[in-house]
PDB file of C-alpha atoms in Angstrom:
ATOM      1  CA  UNK A 283       0.000   0.000   0.000  1.00  0.00           C
ATOM      2  CA  UNK A 284       1.376   3.416  -0.982  1.00  0.00           C
ATOM      3  CA  UNK A 285       1.919   6.136   1.623  1.00  0.00           C
ATOM      4  CA  UNK A 286      -0.966   8.143   0.091  1.00  0.00           C
ATOM      5  CA  UNK A 287      -3.326   5.142   0.237  1.00  0.00           C
ATOM      6  CA  UNK A 288      -2.237   4.417   3.789  1.00  0.00           C
ATOM      7  CA  UNK A 289      -2.976   8.002   4.777  1.00  0.00           C
ATOM      8  CA  UNK A 290      -6.476   7.862   3.273  1.00  0.00           C
ATOM      9  CA  UNK A 291      -7.155   4.546   5.010  1.00  0.00           C
ATOM     10  CA  UNK A 292      -6.134   6.035   8.356  1.00  0.00           C
ATOM     11  CA  UNK A 293      -8.382   9.048   7.792  1.00  0.00           C
ATOM     12  CA  UNK A 294     -11.316   6.778   7.001  1.00  0.00           C
ATOM     13  CA  UNK A 295     -10.688   4.707  10.122  1.00  0.00           C
ATOM     14  CA  UNK A 296     -10.513   7.834  12.276  1.00  0.00           C
ATOM     15  CA  UNK A 297     -13.743   9.200  10.801  1.00  0.00           C
ATOM     16  CA  UNK A 298     -15.562   5.900  11.212  1.00  0.00           C
ATOM     17  CA  UNK A 299     -14.405   5.618  14.837  1.00  0.00           C
ATOM     18  CA  UNK A 300     -15.740   9.118  15.575  1.00  0.00           C
ATOM     19  CA  UNK A 301     -19.053   8.267  13.933  1.00  0.00           C
ATOM     20  CA  UNK A 302     -19.437   5.049  15.915  1.00  0.00           C
ATOM     21  CA  UNK A 303     -18.613   6.866  19.166  1.00  0.00           C
ATOM     22  CA  UNK A 304     -20.802   9.842  18.200  1.00  0.00           C
ATOM     23  CA  UNK A 305     -17.892  12.227  18.718  1.00  0.00           C
ATOM     24  CA  UNK A 306     -17.445  15.579  16.986  1.00  0.00           C
ATOM     25  CA  UNK A 307     -14.314  15.754  14.814  1.00  0.00           C
ATOM     26  CA  UNK A 308     -12.400  19.035  15.111  1.00  0.00           C
ATOM     27  CA  UNK A 309      -9.807  20.694  12.836  1.00  0.00           C
ATOM     28  CA  UNK A 310      -9.390  17.813  10.393  1.00  0.00           C
ATOM     29  CA  UNK A 311      -7.121  18.470   7.392  1.00  0.00           C
ATOM     30  CA  UNK A 312      -8.417  16.810   4.197  1.00  0.00           C
ATOM     31  CA  UNK A 313      -7.003  19.159   1.594  1.00  0.00           C
ATOM     32  CA  UNK A 314      -6.643  17.331  -1.727  1.00  0.00           C
ATOM     33  CA  UNK A 315      -7.563  13.969  -0.180  1.00  0.00           C
ATOM     34  CA  UNK A 316      -9.402  11.395  -2.324  1.00  0.00           C
ATOM     35  CA  UNK A 317     -12.434  10.108  -0.393  1.00  0.00           C
ATOM     36  CA  UNK A 318     -14.491   9.302  -3.471  1.00  0.00           C
ATOM     37  CA  UNK A 319     -17.237   6.716  -2.938  1.00  0.00           C
ATOM     38  CA  UNK A 320     -16.559   6.664   0.814  1.00  0.00           C
ATOM     39  CA  UNK A 321     -19.299   6.057   3.378  1.00  0.00           C
ATOM     40  CA  UNK A 322     -19.063   8.800   5.999  1.00  0.00           C
ATOM     41  CA  UNK A 323     -22.723   9.153   6.916  1.00  0.00           C
ATOM     42  CA  UNK A 324     -23.616  10.789  10.244  1.00  0.00           C
ATOM     43  CA  UNK A 325     -20.254  12.530  10.621  1.00  0.00           C
ATOM     44  CA  UNK A 326     -20.289  15.519  12.994  1.00  0.00           C
ATOM     45  CA  UNK A 327     -17.417  17.903  12.376  1.00  0.00           C
ATOM     46  CA  UNK A 328     -16.207  21.448  12.994  1.00  0.00           C
ATOM     47  CA  UNK A 329     -13.553  23.267  10.994  1.00  0.00           C
ATOM     48  CA  UNK A 330     -12.726  20.612   8.393  1.00  0.00           C
ATOM     49  CA  UNK A 331     -10.426  21.984   5.690  1.00  0.00           C
ATOM     50  CA  UNK A 332     -11.033  19.948   2.534  1.00  0.00           C
ATOM     51  CA  UNK A 333     -10.019  22.320  -0.251  1.00  0.00           C
ATOM     52  CA  UNK A 334      -9.777  20.457  -3.538  1.00  0.00           C
ATOM     53  CA  UNK A 335     -10.771  17.136  -1.962  1.00  0.00           C
ATOM     54  CA  UNK A 336     -12.493  14.474  -4.060  1.00  0.00           C
ATOM     55  CA  UNK A 337     -15.803  13.310  -2.589  1.00  0.00           C
ATOM     56  CA  UNK A 338     -17.357  12.178  -5.841  1.00  0.00           C
ATOM     57  CA  UNK A 339     -20.030   9.551  -5.287  1.00  0.00           C
ATOM     58  CA  UNK A 340     -19.478   9.502  -1.520  1.00  0.00           C
ATOM     59  CA  UNK A 341     -22.297   9.147   1.001  1.00  0.00           C
ATOM     60  CA  UNK A 342     -22.540  12.016   3.488  1.00  0.00           C
ATOM     61  CA  UNK A 343     -26.118  11.505   4.572  1.00  0.00           C
ATOM     62  CA  UNK A 344     -27.075  13.282   7.804  1.00  0.00           C
ATOM     63  CA  UNK A 345     -23.624  14.851   8.279  1.00  0.00           C
ATOM     64  CA  UNK A 346     -23.382  17.920  10.492  1.00  0.00           C
ATOM     65  CA  UNK A 347     -20.700  20.415   9.444  1.00  0.00           C
ATOM     66  CA  UNK A 348     -19.811  23.795  10.960  1.00  0.00           C
ATOM     67  CA  UNK A 349     -17.109  26.286  10.001  1.00  0.00           C
ATOM     68  CA  UNK A 350     -15.699  24.111   7.211  1.00  0.00           C
ATOM     69  CA  UNK A 351     -13.656  25.155   4.162  1.00  0.00           C
ATOM     70  CA  UNK A 352     -14.516  22.958   1.185  1.00  0.00           C
ATOM     71  CA  UNK A 353     -13.516  25.277  -1.642  1.00  0.00           C
ATOM     72  CA  UNK A 354     -13.185  23.593  -5.063  1.00  0.00           C
ATOM     73  CA  UNK A 355     -14.227  20.242  -3.614  1.00  0.00           C
ATOM     74  CA  UNK A 356     -15.541  17.687  -6.107  1.00  0.00           C
ATOM     75  CA  UNK A 357     -18.823  16.327  -4.742  1.00  0.00           C
ATOM     76  CA  UNK A 358     -20.397  15.301  -8.043  1.00  0.00           C
ATOM     77  CA  UNK A 359     -23.121  12.711  -7.462  1.00  0.00           C
ATOM     78  CA  UNK A 360     -22.483  12.750  -3.703  1.00  0.00           C
ATOM     79  CA  UNK A 361     -25.354  11.942  -1.333  1.00  0.00           C
ATOM     80  CA  UNK A 362     -26.039  14.772   1.148  1.00  0.00           C
ATOM     81  CA  UNK A 363     -29.519  13.613   2.169  1.00  0.00           C
ATOM     82  CA  UNK A 364     -30.574  15.469   5.353  1.00  0.00           C
ATOM     83  CA  UNK A 365     -27.115  17.047   5.715  1.00  0.00           C
ATOM     84  CA  UNK A 366     -26.948  19.925   8.217  1.00  0.00           C
ATOM     85  CA  UNK A 367     -24.310  22.450   7.119  1.00  0.00           C
ATOM     86  CA  UNK A 368     -23.770  26.022   8.289  1.00  0.00           C
ATOM     87  CA  UNK A 369     -21.146  28.784   8.377  1.00  0.00           C
ATOM     88  CA  UNK A 370     -19.006  27.065   5.756  1.00  0.00           C
ATOM     89  CA  UNK A 371     -17.307  27.895   2.444  1.00  0.00           C
ATOM     90  CA  UNK A 372     -17.793  26.054  -0.853  1.00  0.00           C
ATOM     91  CA  UNK A 373     -16.178  28.412  -3.379  1.00  0.00           C
ATOM     92  CA  UNK A 374     -16.301  26.855  -6.860  1.00  0.00           C
ATOM     93  CA  UNK A 375     -17.363  23.512  -5.361  1.00  0.00           C
ATOM     94  CA  UNK A 376     -18.856  20.959  -7.758  1.00  0.00           C
ATOM     95  CA  UNK A 377     -22.151  19.490  -6.500  1.00  0.00           C
ATOM     96  CA  UNK A 378     -23.406  18.474  -9.946  1.00  0.00           C
ATOM     97  CA  UNK A 379     -26.132  15.791  -9.726  1.00  0.00           C
ATOM     98  CA  UNK A 380     -25.700  15.563  -5.952  1.00  0.00           C
ATOM     99  CA  UNK A 381     -28.564  14.149  -3.899  1.00  0.00           C
ATOM    100  CA  UNK A 382     -29.442  16.935  -1.448  1.00  0.00           C
ATOM    101  CA  UNK A 383     -33.077  16.320  -0.590  1.00  0.00           C
ATOM    102  CA  UNK A 384     -33.912  17.777   2.857  1.00  0.00           C
ATOM    103  CA  UNK A 385     -30.327  19.069   3.152  1.00  0.00           C
ATOM    104  CA  UNK A 386     -29.429  22.429   4.703  1.00  0.00           C
ATOM    105  CA  UNK A 387     -26.569  24.747   3.707  1.00  0.00           C
ATOM    106  CA  UNK A 388     -27.317  27.844   5.766  1.00  0.00           C
ATOM    107  CA  UNK A 389     -25.433  31.104   6.303  1.00  0.00           C
ATOM    108  CA  UNK A 390     -22.604  29.843   4.092  1.00  0.00           C
ATOM    109  CA  UNK A 391     -20.729  30.947   0.972  1.00  0.00           C
ATOM    110  CA  UNK A 392     -21.189  29.000  -2.266  1.00  0.00           C
ATOM    111  CA  UNK A 393     -19.885  31.591  -4.714  1.00  0.00           C
ATOM    112  CA  UNK A 394     -19.511  30.164  -8.240  1.00  0.00           C
ATOM    113  CA  UNK A 395     -20.472  26.690  -7.011  1.00  0.00           C
ATOM    114  CA  UNK A 396     -22.103  24.232  -9.411  1.00  0.00           C
ATOM    115  CA  UNK A 397     -25.450  22.742  -8.361  1.00  0.00           C
ATOM    116  CA  UNK A 398     -26.530  21.693 -11.856  1.00  0.00           C
ATOM    117  CA  UNK A 399     -29.128  18.884 -11.880  1.00  0.00           C
ATOM    118  CA  UNK A 400     -29.061  18.491  -8.088  1.00  0.00           C
ATOM    119  CA  UNK A 401     -32.131  17.369  -6.173  1.00  0.00           C
ATOM    120  CA  UNK A 402     -32.328  19.958  -3.394  1.00  0.00           C
ATOM    121  CA  UNK A 403     -36.060  19.476  -2.819  1.00  0.00           C
ATOM    122  CA  UNK A 404     -37.358  20.492   0.626  1.00  0.00           C
ATOM    123  CA  UNK A 405     -33.916  21.804   1.533  1.00  0.00           C
ATOM    124  CA  UNK A 406     -32.691  25.033   3.104  1.00  0.00           C
ATOM    125  CA  UNK A 407     -30.354  27.714   1.727  1.00  0.00           C
ATOM    126  CA  UNK A 408     -31.401  30.521   4.051  1.00  0.00           C
ATOM    127  CA  UNK A 409     -28.865  33.323   4.313  1.00  0.00           C
ATOM    128  CA  UNK A 410     -26.382  31.656   1.977  1.00  0.00           C
ATOM    129  CA  UNK A 411     -24.397  33.571  -0.660  1.00  0.00           C
ATOM    130  CA  UNK A 412     -24.759  31.897  -4.067  1.00  0.00           C
ATOM    131  CA  UNK A 413     -23.404  34.649  -6.295  1.00  0.00           C
ATOM    132  CA  UNK A 414     -22.694  33.356  -9.822  1.00  0.00           C
ATOM    133  CA  UNK A 415     -23.593  29.797  -8.778  1.00  0.00           C
ATOM    134  CA  UNK A 416     -25.358  27.518 -11.264  1.00  0.00           C
ATOM    135  CA  UNK A 417     -28.544  25.527 -10.664  1.00  0.00           C
ATOM    136  CA  UNK A 418     -29.303  24.539 -14.250  1.00  0.00           C
ATOM    137  CA  UNK A 419     -32.137  21.970 -14.411  1.00  0.00           C
ATOM    138  CA  UNK A 420     -31.949  21.531 -10.638  1.00  0.00           C
ATOM    139  CA  UNK A 421     -34.907  20.629  -8.416  1.00  0.00           C
ATOM    140  CA  UNK A 422     -35.418  23.061  -5.540  1.00  0.00           C
ATOM    141  CA  UNK A 423     -39.039  22.234  -4.879  1.00  0.00           C
ATOM    142  CA  UNK A 424     -40.278  23.879  -1.650  1.00  0.00           C
ATOM    143  CA  UNK A 425     -36.779  25.137  -0.845  1.00  0.00           C
ATOM    144  CA  UNK A 426     -36.334  27.579   2.046  1.00  0.00           C
ATOM    145  CA  UNK A 427     -34.021  30.261   0.672  1.00  0.00           C
ATOM    146  CA  UNK A 428     -35.073  33.434   2.432  1.00  0.00           C
ATOM    147  CA  UNK A 429     -32.463  36.212   2.571  1.00  0.00           C
ATOM    148  CA  UNK A 430     -30.113  34.261   0.316  1.00  0.00           C
ATOM    149  CA  UNK A 431     -28.082  35.870  -2.489  1.00  0.00           C
ATOM    150  CA  UNK A 432     -28.448  34.506  -6.037  1.00  0.00           C
ATOM    151  CA  UNK A 433     -26.959  37.536  -7.824  1.00  0.00           C
ATOM    152  CA  UNK A 434     -25.784  36.631 -11.358  1.00  0.00           C
ATOM    153  CA  UNK A 435     -26.702  32.984 -10.667  1.00  0.00           C
ATOM    154  CA  UNK A 436     -27.981  30.697 -13.439  1.00  0.00           C
ATOM    155  CA  UNK A 437     -31.173  28.822 -12.503  1.00  0.00           C
ATOM    156  CA  UNK A 438     -32.316  28.198 -16.063  1.00  0.00           C
ATOM    157  CA  UNK A 439     -34.711  25.266 -16.316  1.00  0.00           C
ATOM    158  CA  UNK A 440     -34.810  24.759 -12.538  1.00  0.00           C
ATOM    159  CA  UNK A 441     -37.887  23.565 -10.643  1.00  0.00           C
ATOM    160  CA  UNK A 442     -38.480  25.908  -7.716  1.00  0.00           C
ATOM    161  CA  UNK A 443     -42.180  25.261  -7.137  1.00  0.00           C
ATOM    162  CA  UNK A 444     -43.468  26.691  -3.831  1.00  0.00           C
ATOM    163  CA  UNK A 445     -39.997  27.902  -2.900  1.00  0.00           C
ATOM    164  CA  UNK A 446     -39.570  30.556  -0.225  1.00  0.00           C
ATOM    165  CA  UNK A 447     -37.358  33.358  -1.566  1.00  0.00           C
ATOM    166  CA  UNK A 448     -38.568  36.112   0.731  1.00  0.00           C
ATOM    167  CA  UNK A 449     -36.135  39.067   0.819  1.00  0.00           C
ATOM    168  CA  UNK A 450     -33.733  37.173  -1.433  1.00  0.00           C
ATOM    169  CA  UNK A 451     -31.502  38.838  -4.049  1.00  0.00           C
ATOM    170  CA  UNK A 452     -31.619  37.717  -7.684  1.00  0.00           C
ATOM    171  CA  UNK A 453     -29.924  40.760  -9.215  1.00  0.00           C
ATOM    172  CA  UNK A 454     -28.948  39.910 -12.793  1.00  0.00           C
ATOM    173  CA  UNK A 455     -29.865  36.249 -12.296  1.00  0.00           C
ATOM    174  CA  UNK A 456     -30.993  33.955 -15.119  1.00  0.00           C
ATOM    175  CA  UNK A 457     -34.336  32.287 -14.328  1.00  0.00           C
ATOM    176  CA  UNK A 458     -35.191  31.413 -17.922  1.00  0.00           C
ATOM    177  CA  UNK A 459     -37.693  28.571 -18.138  1.00  0.00           C
ATOM    178  CA  UNK A 460     -37.964  27.990 -14.389  1.00  0.00           C
ATOM    179  CA  UNK A 461     -41.091  26.475 -12.846  1.00  0.00           C
ATOM    180  CA  UNK A 462     -41.708  28.729  -9.860  1.00  0.00           C
ATOM    181  CA  UNK A 463     -45.421  28.205  -9.395  1.00  0.00           C
ATOM    182  CA  UNK A 464     -46.840  29.414  -6.082  1.00  0.00           C
ATOM    183  CA  UNK A 465     -43.454  30.611  -4.879  1.00  0.00           C
ATOM    184  CA  UNK A 466     -42.855  33.398  -2.375  1.00  0.00           C
ATOM    185  CA  UNK A 467     -40.745  36.263  -3.773  1.00  0.00           C
ATOM    186  CA  UNK A 468     -42.087  38.798  -1.301  1.00  0.00           C
ATOM    187  CA  UNK A 469     -39.498  41.558  -0.898  1.00  0.00           C
ATOM    188  CA  UNK A 470     -37.049  39.883  -3.294  1.00  0.00           C
ATOM    189  CA  UNK A 471     -34.728  41.984  -5.467  1.00  0.00           C
ATOM    190  CA  UNK A 472     -34.978  40.804  -9.078  1.00  0.00           C
ATOM    191  CA  UNK A 473     -33.403  43.837 -10.713  1.00  0.00           C
ATOM    192  CA  UNK A 474     -32.283  43.035 -14.279  1.00  0.00           C
ATOM    193  CA  UNK A 475     -33.106  39.351 -13.837  1.00  0.00           C
ATOM    194  CA  UNK A 476     -34.195  37.219 -16.805  1.00  0.00           C
ATOM    195  CA  UNK A 477     -37.549  35.504 -16.194  1.00  0.00           C
ATOM    196  CA  UNK A 478     -38.329  34.700 -19.836  1.00  0.00           C
ATOM    197  CA  UNK A 479     -40.501  31.636 -20.519  1.00  0.00           C
ATOM    198  CA  UNK A 480     -40.770  30.886 -16.798  1.00  0.00           C
ATOM    199  CA  UNK A 481     -43.899  29.743 -15.017  1.00  0.00           C
ATOM    200  CA  UNK A 482     -44.648  32.213 -12.219  1.00  0.00           C
ATOM    201  CA  UNK A 483     -48.344  31.433 -11.830  1.00  0.00           C
ATOM    202  CA  UNK A 484     -49.549  32.210  -8.320  1.00  0.00           C
ATOM    203  CA  UNK A 485     -46.226  33.711  -7.242  1.00  0.00           C
ATOM    204  CA  UNK A 486     -46.213  36.448  -4.586  1.00  0.00           C
ATOM    205  CA  UNK A 487     -44.141  39.379  -5.886  1.00  0.00           C
ATOM    206  CA  UNK A 488     -45.387  41.810  -3.232  1.00  0.00           C
ATOM    207  CA  UNK A 489     -42.788  44.466  -2.361  1.00  0.00           C
ATOM    208  CA  UNK A 490     -40.350  42.891  -4.840  1.00  0.00           C
ATOM    209  CA  UNK A 491     -37.906  45.065  -6.792  1.00  0.00           C
ATOM    210  CA  UNK A 492     -38.592  44.347 -10.473  1.00  0.00           C
ATOM    211  CA  UNK A 493     -36.634  47.064 -12.275  1.00  0.00           C
ATOM    212  CA  UNK A 494     -35.278  45.931 -15.628  1.00  0.00           C
ATOM    213  CA  UNK A 495     -36.720  42.392 -15.401  1.00  0.00           C
ATOM    214  CA  UNK A 496     -37.126  40.534 -18.706  1.00  0.00           C
ATOM    215  CA  UNK A 497     -40.556  38.845 -18.769  1.00  0.00           C
ATOM    216  CA  UNK A 498     -40.955  37.703 -22.383  1.00  0.00           C
ATOM    217  CA  UNK A 499     -42.994  34.485 -22.546  1.00  0.00           C
ATOM    218  CA  UNK A 500     -43.405  34.269 -18.753  1.00  0.00           C
ATOM    219  CA  UNK A 501     -46.669  33.011 -17.238  1.00  0.00           C
ATOM    220  CA  UNK A 502     -47.784  35.312 -14.426  1.00  0.00           C
ATOM    221  CA  UNK A 503     -51.390  34.136 -14.176  1.00  0.00           C
ATOM    222  CA  UNK A 504     -52.669  34.691 -10.643  1.00  0.00           C
ATOM    223  CA  UNK A 505     -49.368  36.219  -9.514  1.00  0.00           C
ATOM    224  CA  UNK A 506     -49.541  38.941  -6.869  1.00  0.00           C
ATOM    225  CA  UNK A 507     -47.922  42.329  -7.516  1.00  0.00           C
ATOM    226  CA  UNK A 508     -47.930  45.731  -5.864  1.00  0.00           C
ATOM    227  CA  UNK A 509     -50.449  48.207  -7.273  1.00  0.00           C
ATOM    228  CA  UNK A 510     -49.800  49.390 -10.846  1.00  0.00           C
ATOM    229  CA  UNK A 511     -46.891  46.984 -11.372  1.00  0.00           C
ATOM    230  CA  UNK A 512     -48.468  44.157 -13.381  1.00  0.00           C
ATOM    231  CA  UNK A 513     -49.802  46.474 -16.098  1.00  0.00           C
ATOM    232  CA  UNK A 514     -46.268  47.673 -16.818  1.00  0.00           C
ATOM    233  CA  UNK A 515     -44.673  44.236 -17.126  1.00  0.00           C
ATOM    234  CA  UNK A 516     -45.367  43.563 -20.799  1.00  0.00           C
TER     235      UNK A 516
END
């Protein structure tokens, strides 16, 4: 066994021991480590540094992470079911096709992260910065994302039915072709956002900032706007 393989094996053993003993792991260094297809469900950890680590296809169901730095981590296809994550950094992280149903990534930074084709249904992104992140063809059904920041993000083709985006920023975001039926955009800032061909039937746009929004082809049947706003949309 190579020294690198031995090191990974020791890390896995240490993590599994902590999980079995229900201990919190502190200050673990995983930078550049290959933990692809590993089973580390139920891990509780603070301040893990895993910049550039490979977690592709791993199972992190029900993990609890606080204060972690996972910038540029590869978590493509990884299972984060019911994960509880907060106060962490995922700059340019790759979550493409990850399974994130019921997961929470709150009060964190996911700038330029890729969430394309993820299933984030019933999850929580409250207070998280997602500037220039991508959610192309992702499922965010009934997501809680109040006071989040999606500025310049690409959500084209995403399903965000009944999502809560109250007081959330979408400045310059691309929401082309989204299904946002019955969503809550109360107080959201959609300045210069692209909502073309999206389904916004029944959406609450009360108190939303809609300056410069592109609406061509959008369905706004039954949507709620402030007085005198709807008549100026098209």
